[in-house]
XYZ file of C-alpha atoms in Angstrom:
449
model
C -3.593 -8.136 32.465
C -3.523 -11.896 31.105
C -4.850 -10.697 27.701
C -2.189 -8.614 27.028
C 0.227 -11.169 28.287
C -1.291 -13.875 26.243
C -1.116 -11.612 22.899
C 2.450 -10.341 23.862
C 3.328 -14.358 24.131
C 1.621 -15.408 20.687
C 3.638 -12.381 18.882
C 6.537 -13.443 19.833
C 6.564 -17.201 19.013
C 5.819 -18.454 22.532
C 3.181 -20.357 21.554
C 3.003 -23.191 23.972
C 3.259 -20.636 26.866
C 0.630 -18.504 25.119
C -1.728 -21.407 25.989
C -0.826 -22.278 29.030
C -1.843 -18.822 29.906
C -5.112 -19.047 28.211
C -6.448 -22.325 29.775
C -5.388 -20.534 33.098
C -7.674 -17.985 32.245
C -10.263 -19.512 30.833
C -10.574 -21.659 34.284
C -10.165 -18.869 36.962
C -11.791 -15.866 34.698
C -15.764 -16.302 33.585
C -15.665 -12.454 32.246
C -12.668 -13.588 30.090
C -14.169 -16.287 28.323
C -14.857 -14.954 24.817
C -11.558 -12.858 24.946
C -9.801 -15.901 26.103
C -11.225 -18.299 23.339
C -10.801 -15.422 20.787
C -6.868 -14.999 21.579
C -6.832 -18.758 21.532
C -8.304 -18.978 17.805
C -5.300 -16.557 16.886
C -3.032 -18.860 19.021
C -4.417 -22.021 16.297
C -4.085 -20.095 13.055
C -0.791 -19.080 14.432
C 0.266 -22.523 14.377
C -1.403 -23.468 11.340
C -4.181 -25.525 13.267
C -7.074 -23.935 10.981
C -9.914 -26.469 11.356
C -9.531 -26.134 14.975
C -9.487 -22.262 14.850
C -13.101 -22.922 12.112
C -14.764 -24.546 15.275
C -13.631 -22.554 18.042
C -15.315 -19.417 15.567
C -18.286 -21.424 15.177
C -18.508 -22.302 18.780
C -18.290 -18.829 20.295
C -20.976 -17.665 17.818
C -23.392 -19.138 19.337
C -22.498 -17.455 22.557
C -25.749 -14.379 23.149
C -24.476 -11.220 24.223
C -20.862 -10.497 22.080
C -19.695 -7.221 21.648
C -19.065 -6.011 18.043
C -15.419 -5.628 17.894
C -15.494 -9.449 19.181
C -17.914 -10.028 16.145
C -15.487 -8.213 13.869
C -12.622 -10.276 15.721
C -14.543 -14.063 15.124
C -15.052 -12.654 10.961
C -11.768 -11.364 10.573
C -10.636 -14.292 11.285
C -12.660 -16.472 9.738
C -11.947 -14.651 6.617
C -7.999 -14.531 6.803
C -8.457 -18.686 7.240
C -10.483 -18.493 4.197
C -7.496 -16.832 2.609
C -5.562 -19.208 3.492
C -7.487 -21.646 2.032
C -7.421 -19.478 -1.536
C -11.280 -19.249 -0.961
C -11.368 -15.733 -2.384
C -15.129 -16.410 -3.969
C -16.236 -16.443 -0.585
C -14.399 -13.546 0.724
C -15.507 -11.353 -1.635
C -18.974 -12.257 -0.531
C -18.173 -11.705 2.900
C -16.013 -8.810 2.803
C -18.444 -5.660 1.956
C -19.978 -7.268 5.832
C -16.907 -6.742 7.503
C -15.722 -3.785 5.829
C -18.857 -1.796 6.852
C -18.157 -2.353 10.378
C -14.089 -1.372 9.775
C -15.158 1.709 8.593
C -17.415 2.852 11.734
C -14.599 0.931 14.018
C -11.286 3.214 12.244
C -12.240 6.632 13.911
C -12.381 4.587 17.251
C -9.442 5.502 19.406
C -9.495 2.294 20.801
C -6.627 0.484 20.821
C -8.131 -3.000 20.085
C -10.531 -1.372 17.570
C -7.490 0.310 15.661
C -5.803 -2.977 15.066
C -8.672 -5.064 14.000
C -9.231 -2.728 10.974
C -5.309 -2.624 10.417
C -5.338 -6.417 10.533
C -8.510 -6.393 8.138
C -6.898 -3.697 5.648
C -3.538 -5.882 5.503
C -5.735 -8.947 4.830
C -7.373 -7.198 1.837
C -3.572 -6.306 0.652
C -3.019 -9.925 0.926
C -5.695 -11.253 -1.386
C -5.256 -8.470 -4.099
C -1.706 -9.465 -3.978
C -2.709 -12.821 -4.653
C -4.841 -12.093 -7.468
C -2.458 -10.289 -9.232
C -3.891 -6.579 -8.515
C -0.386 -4.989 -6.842
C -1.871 -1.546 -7.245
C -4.703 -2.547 -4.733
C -3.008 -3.917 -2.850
C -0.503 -1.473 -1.967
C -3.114 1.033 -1.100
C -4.548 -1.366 1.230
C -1.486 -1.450 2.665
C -1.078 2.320 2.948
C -4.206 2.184 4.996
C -2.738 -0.032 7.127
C -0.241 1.801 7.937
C -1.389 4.949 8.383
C -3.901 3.623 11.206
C -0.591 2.642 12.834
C 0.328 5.758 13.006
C 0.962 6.833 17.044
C 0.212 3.438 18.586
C 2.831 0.603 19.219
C 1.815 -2.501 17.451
C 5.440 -3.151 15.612
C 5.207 -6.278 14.683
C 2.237 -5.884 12.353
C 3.760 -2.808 11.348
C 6.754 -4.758 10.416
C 4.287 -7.540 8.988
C 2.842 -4.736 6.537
C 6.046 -3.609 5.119
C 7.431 -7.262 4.738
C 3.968 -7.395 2.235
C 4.767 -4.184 0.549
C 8.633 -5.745 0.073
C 7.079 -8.590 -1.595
C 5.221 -6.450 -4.156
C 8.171 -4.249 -4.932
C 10.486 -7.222 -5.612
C 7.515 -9.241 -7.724
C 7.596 -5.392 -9.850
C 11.533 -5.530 -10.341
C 12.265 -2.692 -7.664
C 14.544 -4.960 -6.327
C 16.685 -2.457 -4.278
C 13.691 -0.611 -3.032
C 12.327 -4.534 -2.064
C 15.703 -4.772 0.166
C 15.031 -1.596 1.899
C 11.762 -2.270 2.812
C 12.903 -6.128 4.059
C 15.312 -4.977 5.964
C 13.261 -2.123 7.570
C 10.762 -5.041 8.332
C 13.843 -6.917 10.351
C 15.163 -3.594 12.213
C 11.353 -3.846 13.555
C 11.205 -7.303 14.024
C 14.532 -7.330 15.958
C 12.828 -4.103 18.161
C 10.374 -6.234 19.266
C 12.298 -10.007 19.892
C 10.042 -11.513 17.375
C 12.413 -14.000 16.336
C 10.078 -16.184 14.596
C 9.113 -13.573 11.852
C 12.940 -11.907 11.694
C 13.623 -15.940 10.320
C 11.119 -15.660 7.888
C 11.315 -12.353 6.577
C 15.567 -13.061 6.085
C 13.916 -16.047 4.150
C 12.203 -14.140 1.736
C 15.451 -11.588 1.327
C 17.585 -15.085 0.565
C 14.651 -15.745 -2.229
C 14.990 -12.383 -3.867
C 18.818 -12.336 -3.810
C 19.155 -16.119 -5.410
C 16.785 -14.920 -8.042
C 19.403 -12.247 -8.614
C 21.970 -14.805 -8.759
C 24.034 -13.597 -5.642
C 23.983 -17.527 -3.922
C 26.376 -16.180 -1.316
C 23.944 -13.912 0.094
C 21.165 -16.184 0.087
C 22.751 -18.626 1.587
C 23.641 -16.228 4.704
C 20.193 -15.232 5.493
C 19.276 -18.675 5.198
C 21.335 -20.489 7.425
C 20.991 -17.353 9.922
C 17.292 -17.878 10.183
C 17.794 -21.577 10.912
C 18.574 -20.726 14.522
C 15.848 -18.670 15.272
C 12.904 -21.156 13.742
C 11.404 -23.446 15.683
C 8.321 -25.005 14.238
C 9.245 -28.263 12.052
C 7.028 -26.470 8.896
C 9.551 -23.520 8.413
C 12.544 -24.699 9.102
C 11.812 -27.891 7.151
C 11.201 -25.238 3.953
C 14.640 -23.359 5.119
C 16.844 -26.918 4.714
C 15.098 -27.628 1.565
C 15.769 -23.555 0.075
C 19.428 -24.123 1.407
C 20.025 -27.545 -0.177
C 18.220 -25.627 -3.787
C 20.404 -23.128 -3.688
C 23.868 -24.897 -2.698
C 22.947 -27.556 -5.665
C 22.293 -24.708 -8.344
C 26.166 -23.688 -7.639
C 26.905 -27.210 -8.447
C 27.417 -28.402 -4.799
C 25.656 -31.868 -3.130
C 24.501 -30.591 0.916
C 23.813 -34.303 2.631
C 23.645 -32.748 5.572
C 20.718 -30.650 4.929
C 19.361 -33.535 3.213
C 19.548 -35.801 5.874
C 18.218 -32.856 8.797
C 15.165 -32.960 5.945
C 14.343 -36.642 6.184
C 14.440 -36.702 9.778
C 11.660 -34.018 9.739
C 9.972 -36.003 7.384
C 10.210 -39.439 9.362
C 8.937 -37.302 12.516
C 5.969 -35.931 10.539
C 4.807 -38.684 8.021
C 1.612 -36.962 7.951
C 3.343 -34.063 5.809
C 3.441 -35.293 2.236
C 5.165 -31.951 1.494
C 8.088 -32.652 3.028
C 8.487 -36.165 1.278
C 7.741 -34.424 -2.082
C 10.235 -32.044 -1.195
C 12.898 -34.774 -1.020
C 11.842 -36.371 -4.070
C 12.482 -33.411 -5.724
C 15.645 -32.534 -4.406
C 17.147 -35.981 -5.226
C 15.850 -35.791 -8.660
C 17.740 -32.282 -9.505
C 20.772 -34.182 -8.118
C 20.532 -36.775 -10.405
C 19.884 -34.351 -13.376
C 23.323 -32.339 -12.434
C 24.617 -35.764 -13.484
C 26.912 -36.085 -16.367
C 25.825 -39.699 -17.234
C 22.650 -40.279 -19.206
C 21.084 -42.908 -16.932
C 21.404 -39.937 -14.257
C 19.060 -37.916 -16.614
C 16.848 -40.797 -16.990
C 16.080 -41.143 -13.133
C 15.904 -37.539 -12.676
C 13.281 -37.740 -15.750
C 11.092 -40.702 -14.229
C 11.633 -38.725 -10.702
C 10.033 -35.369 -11.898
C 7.416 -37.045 -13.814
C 6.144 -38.947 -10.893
C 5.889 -36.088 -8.592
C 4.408 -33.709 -11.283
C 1.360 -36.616 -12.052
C 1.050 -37.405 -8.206
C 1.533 -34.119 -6.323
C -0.458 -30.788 -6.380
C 1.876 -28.291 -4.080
C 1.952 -25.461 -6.780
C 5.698 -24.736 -5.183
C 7.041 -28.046 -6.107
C 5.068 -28.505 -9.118
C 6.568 -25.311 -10.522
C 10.157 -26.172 -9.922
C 9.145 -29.565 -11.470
C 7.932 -28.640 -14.107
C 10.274 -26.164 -15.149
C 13.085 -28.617 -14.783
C 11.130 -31.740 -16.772
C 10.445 -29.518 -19.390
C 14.623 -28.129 -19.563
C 15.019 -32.192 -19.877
C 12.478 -32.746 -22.464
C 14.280 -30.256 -24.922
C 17.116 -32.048 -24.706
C 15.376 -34.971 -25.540
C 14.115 -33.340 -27.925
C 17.534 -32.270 -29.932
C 18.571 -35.842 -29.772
C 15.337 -37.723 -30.959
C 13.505 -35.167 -32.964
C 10.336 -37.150 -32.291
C 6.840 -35.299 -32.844
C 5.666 -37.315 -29.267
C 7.993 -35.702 -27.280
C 6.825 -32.210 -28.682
C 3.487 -33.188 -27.623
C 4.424 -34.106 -24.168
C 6.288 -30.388 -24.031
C 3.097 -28.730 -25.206
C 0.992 -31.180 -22.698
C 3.261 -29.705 -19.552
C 3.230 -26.541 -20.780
C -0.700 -26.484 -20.079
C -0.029 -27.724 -16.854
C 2.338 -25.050 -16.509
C -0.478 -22.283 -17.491
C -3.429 -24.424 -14.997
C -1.156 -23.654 -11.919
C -0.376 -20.462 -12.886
C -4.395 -19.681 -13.214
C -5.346 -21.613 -10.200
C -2.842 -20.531 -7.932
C -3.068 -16.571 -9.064
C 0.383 -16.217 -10.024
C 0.601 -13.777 -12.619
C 4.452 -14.030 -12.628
C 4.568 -17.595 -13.517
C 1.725 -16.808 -16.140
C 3.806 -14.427 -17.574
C 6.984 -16.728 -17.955
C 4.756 -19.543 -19.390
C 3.363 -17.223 -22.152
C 7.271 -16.515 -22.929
C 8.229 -20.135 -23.116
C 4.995 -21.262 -25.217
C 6.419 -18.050 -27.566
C 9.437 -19.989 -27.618
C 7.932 -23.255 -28.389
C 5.857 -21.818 -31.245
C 9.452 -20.741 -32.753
C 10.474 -24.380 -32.724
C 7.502 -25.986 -34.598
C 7.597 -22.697 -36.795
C 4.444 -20.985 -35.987
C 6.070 -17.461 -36.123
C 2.293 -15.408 -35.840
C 1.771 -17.802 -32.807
C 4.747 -16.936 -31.163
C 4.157 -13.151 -31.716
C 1.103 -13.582 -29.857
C 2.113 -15.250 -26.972
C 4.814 -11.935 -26.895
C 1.993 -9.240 -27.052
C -0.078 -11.271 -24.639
C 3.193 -11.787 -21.571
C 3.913 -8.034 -22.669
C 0.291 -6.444 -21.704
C 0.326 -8.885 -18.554
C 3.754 -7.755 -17.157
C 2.652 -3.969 -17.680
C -0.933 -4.228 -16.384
C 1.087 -6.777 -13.295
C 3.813 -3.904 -12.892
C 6.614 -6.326 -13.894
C 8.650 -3.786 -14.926
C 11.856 -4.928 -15.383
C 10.795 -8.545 -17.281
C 8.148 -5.867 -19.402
C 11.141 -4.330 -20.585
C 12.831 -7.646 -21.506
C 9.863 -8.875 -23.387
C 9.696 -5.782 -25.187
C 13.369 -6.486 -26.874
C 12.632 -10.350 -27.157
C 9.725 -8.954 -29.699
C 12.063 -6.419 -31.220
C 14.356 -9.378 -31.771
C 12.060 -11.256 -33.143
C 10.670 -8.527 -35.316
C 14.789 -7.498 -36.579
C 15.182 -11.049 -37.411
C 11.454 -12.161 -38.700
C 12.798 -12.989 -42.617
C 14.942 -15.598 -41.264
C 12.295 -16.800 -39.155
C 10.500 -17.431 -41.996
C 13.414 -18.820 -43.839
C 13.977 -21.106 -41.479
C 9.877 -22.561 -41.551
C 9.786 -22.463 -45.475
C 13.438 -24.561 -45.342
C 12.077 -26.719 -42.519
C 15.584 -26.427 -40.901
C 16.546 -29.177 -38.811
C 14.787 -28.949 -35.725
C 18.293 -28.664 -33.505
C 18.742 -25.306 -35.720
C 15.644 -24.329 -34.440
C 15.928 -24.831 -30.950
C 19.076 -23.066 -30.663
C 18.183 -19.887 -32.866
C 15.211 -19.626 -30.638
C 17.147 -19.536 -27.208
C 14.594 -21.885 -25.198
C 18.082 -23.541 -23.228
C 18.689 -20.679 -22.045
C 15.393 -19.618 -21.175
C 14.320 -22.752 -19.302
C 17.943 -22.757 -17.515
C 17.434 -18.885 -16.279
C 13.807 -19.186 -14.864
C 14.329 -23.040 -13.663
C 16.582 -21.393 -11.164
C 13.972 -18.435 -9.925
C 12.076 -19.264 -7.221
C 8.719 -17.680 -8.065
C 7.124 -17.939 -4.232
């Protein structure tokens, strides 16, 4: 059957034969239309064309006579583009709609009708995980799964556990994260879906840099470079494997240069030309010379004022901020602690914006930090309860537990805290006692995505 064919074809990454197929059909096959035009909007979103998936939805709409789970199909996917888009205020309107007709559709033993409410349960994991709600959002994904149960649709199956992965490792369950990753790959490798296997040994290289094991990141990221073929991924792959060779102190022009010719070949990306900014600008701040810190200074600065991509921004951020200090030690100017307090606010509007409770977390632990320096002890105890309560009610486990002896520390060693404000001690005295170096260096290198 050509429907079949088509959605066997889009699974696994054959995406230009996957429409081939489908404008076959749609010419030779009348009955076929709406299926063909519906596997064809999951063909678009596949590649990331969403407008053009928005007006084939709003095209077959109008069509009279659609069958329910095709209605269900066009508003499941509208709804996965909205999150996507981060438009959660309008999913949440929409979503009560679509859920009513999941739960008549999940007792159907239809095939089709089982894995549109699978697909629309996983979706729902999706945007709790983005707002922070992990709890949600892995019973979501227990749903899921257990509508799976006894029919053969591994590759969502393996999509769904590659989620719950993601969850575990944001909580600190790192080793229980690797399980379910590589579980996700033994599936992916089942059914040839070479596409995904890339992208799921992407996020296992994320989770083992941010455990500080380069080697092994490094592996799983230049394996998955031979099974990606679309320019978005793999140009994110040669950027993640020239990050993580330069945090070990090593320059990758080769990678570099296999980035810029992605970037001359798609000048309609920005990302990719932001990406290289960046890049070049940690480079230059691995320099030993001053006027190397200066350029990777006016570098970072230009791309956190002209650029919005919350991933870049981040890393930006982060690193400006690591350079600032150290202006800050030499100097001791009171404008350059305003400009740290200025991008530490832009640190906390991304973190809100973008629903990442993780980076919300680490921001309230480096404005603690900050609050040390200028000695506003009661201020920095605050910003302690307030990450503490967030990484407990987030089920960050593991950095809960760490917050929980940065306030004993600071409780065991509050007299000289005070000391140190009623002496105002020099301000390098400060910065050191309060450990912000070493903060900025250890979460500059996570990559919080």
């Amino acid at each position: 059957m050509p429907l079949r064919k088509i959605n066997d074809l889009i699974d696994k990454g054959k995406y230009d034969q996957a429409s081939e197929l489908i404008d076959k059909t749609l010419d030779s096959r009348i009955d076929l239309v709406v299926d063909a035009n519906i596997l064809k909007i999951k063909l678009e979103m596949e590649r990331g064309h969403d407008e053009m998936a928005l007006e084939l939805i709003k095209e077959i709409s109008t069509y009279s006579g659609i069958s329910t789970i095709n209605l269900l199909k066009i508003e499941l996917s509208r709804l996965v583009i909205l999150f996507k888009k981060e438009n959660f205020a309008e999913i949440n309107q929409n979503v009560d709609k679509a859920q009513a007709i999941v739960t008549l559709l999940q007792s159907d033993k239809d095939i089709e009708s089982r894995h549109l409410c699978v697909d629309f349960y996983n979706m729902r994991g999706r945007v709790s995980r983005a707002e922070g709600n992990y709890a949600l959002a892995l019973e979501y994904y227990q749903q899921a799964l257990s509508l799976l149960e006894g029919f053969e649709y591994i590759r969502l199956e393996a999509n769904i556990i590659k989620n719950i992965a993601i969850i575990r490792q944001s909580q600190g369950e790192f080793q229980l994260a690797i399980e379910m990753y590589n579980k996700s790959l033994v599936l992916l490798t089942e059914c040839q879906n070479y596409r995904d296997q890339a992208l799921v040994s992407v996020d296992l290289a994320i989770l083992f840099y941010n455990q500080g094991d380069n080697k092994k990141a490094l592996e799983y990221l230049e394996n998955s470079v031979h099974t990606i073929e679309d320019y978005y991924n793999l140009g994110r792959i040669y950027f993640l494997i020239y990050y993580v060779k330069l945090s070990s102190g090593k320059t990758d022009h080769e990678t570099l240069d296999k980035l810029v010719e992605i970037s001359e070949n798609h000048p309609e990306n920005p990302i990719f030309i932001n990406r290289i900014k960046l890049l070049k600008a940690l480079t230059h701040k691995r320099g030993n010379r001053l006027r190397s810190k200066v350029i990777a200074m006016d570098e970072l600065k230009k791309i956190i004022e002209g650029y919005m991509d919350p991933e870049i921004m981040i890393i930006s951020l982060k690193n400006y901020l690591d350079l600032l200090i150290d202006e800050l030690m030499v100097y001791n100017e009171e404008v350059v602690l305003q400009e740290i307090d200025i991008y530490i606010s832009k640190l906390f509007a991304i973190a809100d914006k973008n629903k990442m409770p993780l980076v919300l977390t680490e921001t309230y632990l480096l404005r603690s930090k900050f609050n040390l320096i200028q000695q506003r002890v009661v201020k920095a105890f605050e910003d302690l309860t307030i990450a503490s309560g967030l990484a407990r009610t987030k089920g960050f486990n593991t950095l809960a537990d760490e917050i929980d002896e940065m306030q004993k520390y600071l409780e065991d060693n509050i007299s000289k805290w005070n000391a140190l404000a009623e002496a105002t001690s020099p301000l390098r005295e400060r910065i050191h006692e309060s450990k912000i170096k070493e903060y900025l260096e250890k979460v500059s290198k996570f990559i919080n995505f």
